[in-house]
């Protein structure tokens, strides 16, 4: 049973560029949440997707956007990258139908120079 | 506003000893869930244990147990018989069940197990 997968593992971008991160949820899960974890901090909620729609959003600017596909996989897009966007981006999947746990992927380490 | 507080930035514990990681939370919602996650240096968040606000018994999962004191809004993680592989960051987290699915995390505690 495949767990949550994320790609790429590491990414280096320049200020002002755009980046797309990808996530495939655990088998049987239909909800994907994205978190940003800055160095030395706990993860911060960015947004959540269910039924291909953004359902909830944390305190992040519109530069952060996302998408969910019919197969439940998801993308996180960040435009006009800032140095402060450097972080570990975690994807978590869960099921609306049951289970209280969110299962996390290994994360994508984004470095903005 | 909901908040998770972990007051121990770092801890050093001798192998095979038990360790308690502190966590307090703040919410006025009656229905919530409390989680503990382990994050090794690889970065992946590993789910350890869950406690619902209406659960009567403290949650246990193998060597992990959650000391849930609702009146004190405390949800400490206890690891029995610690192992070298337990060295990692540990995060306490909360989710409000009736409103949304987002998880609010504390700042974490870095646990070092000494041989």
CSV table of C-alpha atoms in Angstrom, one decimal, chain A residues 14-112:
chain,number,residue,atom,x,y,z
A,14,UNK,CA,15.6,32.0,-7.9
A,15,UNK,CA,13.6,34.9,-6.4
A,16,UNK,CA,10.7,35.9,-8.7
A,17,UNK,CA,10.4,32.5,-10.3
A,18,UNK,CA,7.5,30.2,-10.0
A,19,UNK,CA,7.4,26.6,-8.7
A,20,UNK,CA,5.0,23.6,-8.8
A,21,UNK,CA,5.1,20.9,-6.2
A,22,UNK,CA,3.2,17.6,-6.5
A,23,UNK,CA,1.6,15.2,-4.2
A,24,UNK,CA,-0.1,11.8,-4.5
A,25,UNK,CA,-2.3,10.8,-1.6
A,26,UNK,CA,-2.3,7.5,0.2
A,27,UNK,CA,-4.5,4.9,-1.5
A,28,UNK,CA,-8.1,5.4,-0.4
A,29,UNK,CA,-7.7,9.0,0.6
A,30,UNK,CA,-9.6,11.8,-1.0
A,31,UNK,CA,-8.4,14.9,0.8
A,32,UNK,CA,-5.1,16.7,0.5
A,33,UNK,CA,-3.7,19.3,2.8
A,34,UNK,CA,-0.5,21.3,2.2
A,35,UNK,CA,1.8,22.7,5.0
A,36,UNK,CA,4.8,24.9,5.0
A,37,UNK,CA,7.5,24.2,7.6
A,38,UNK,CA,10.2,26.8,8.0
A,39,UNK,CA,13.5,25.7,9.6
A,40,UNK,CA,13.1,25.2,13.3
A,41,UNK,CA,9.3,25.7,13.3
A,42,UNK,CA,6.2,23.5,13.3
A,43,UNK,CA,4.3,23.1,10.0
A,44,UNK,CA,1.8,25.9,9.1
A,45,UNK,CA,-1.4,25.0,7.2
A,46,UNK,CA,-1.5,26.5,3.7
A,47,UNK,CA,-4.8,25.0,2.3
A,48,UNK,CA,-6.8,21.9,1.8
A,49,UNK,CA,-8.4,20.3,-1.3
A,50,UNK,CA,-11.4,18.0,-1.5
A,51,UNK,CA,-13.5,17.2,-4.5
A,52,UNK,CA,-11.1,19.3,-6.6
A,53,UNK,CA,-12.0,22.5,-4.7
A,54,UNK,CA,-10.1,24.5,-2.1
A,55,UNK,CA,-12.0,24.0,1.1
A,56,UNK,CA,-10.0,25.8,3.6
A,57,UNK,CA,-7.1,28.2,3.6
A,58,UNK,CA,-4.5,29.3,6.1
A,59,UNK,CA,-2.9,32.7,6.4
A,60,UNK,CA,-0.9,32.6,3.1
A,61,UNK,CA,-1.0,35.2,0.3
A,62,UNK,CA,-2.6,34.6,-3.1
A,63,UNK,CA,0.9,33.7,-4.5
A,64,UNK,CA,0.2,30.3,-3.1
A,65,UNK,CA,-2.4,28.4,-5.2
A,66,UNK,CA,-3.2,24.8,-5.7
A,67,UNK,CA,-5.2,22.3,-7.7
A,68,UNK,CA,-6.6,18.8,-7.1
A,69,UNK,CA,-7.1,16.4,-9.9
A,70,UNK,CA,-9.9,13.7,-10.4
A,71,UNK,CA,-7.5,11.0,-9.2
A,72,UNK,CA,-7.1,13.1,-5.9
A,73,UNK,CA,-3.5,14.0,-6.5
A,74,UNK,CA,-2.7,17.7,-5.9
A,75,UNK,CA,-0.3,20.5,-6.9
A,76,UNK,CA,0.9,23.4,-5.0
A,77,UNK,CA,2.0,26.4,-7.0
A,78,UNK,CA,3.9,29.4,-5.7
A,79,UNK,CA,4.4,32.5,-7.8
A,80,UNK,CA,6.9,35.3,-7.5
A,81,UNK,CA,9.1,33.4,-5.1
A,82,UNK,CA,10.6,35.2,-2.1
A,83,UNK,CA,13.6,34.2,0.0
A,84,UNK,CA,11.2,33.6,2.8
A,85,UNK,CA,9.4,30.9,0.9
A,86,UNK,CA,12.4,28.6,1.5
A,87,UNK,CA,11.0,25.8,3.6
A,88,UNK,CA,10.0,22.1,3.7
A,89,UNK,CA,6.6,21.7,2.0
A,90,UNK,CA,4.6,18.8,3.4
A,91,UNK,CA,1.6,17.2,1.8
A,92,UNK,CA,-0.9,15.3,4.0
A,93,UNK,CA,-3.8,13.1,2.9
A,94,UNK,CA,-6.8,11.9,4.8
A,95,UNK,CA,-10.3,10.5,4.1
A,96,UNK,CA,-13.5,12.4,4.6
A,97,UNK,CA,-15.3,9.2,5.3
A,98,UNK,CA,-13.4,8.1,8.3
A,99,UNK,CA,-10.2,8.0,10.2
A,100,UNK,CA,-8.8,11.0,12.1
A,101,UNK,CA,-5.2,10.7,11.1
A,102,UNK,CA,-3.6,12.8,8.4
A,103,UNK,CA,-0.7,10.9,6.7
A,104,UNK,CA,2.2,13.0,5.6
A,105,UNK,CA,4.5,12.6,2.7
A,106,UNK,CA,8.3,13.0,2.9
A,107,UNK,CA,8.1,16.6,1.8
A,108,UNK,CA,9.8,18.8,-0.8
A,109,UNK,CA,12.7,21.0,0.3
A,110,UNK,CA,12.5,24.3,-1.5
A,111,UNK,CA,15.4,26.7,-1.5
A,112,UNK,CA,15.0,30.1,-2.9
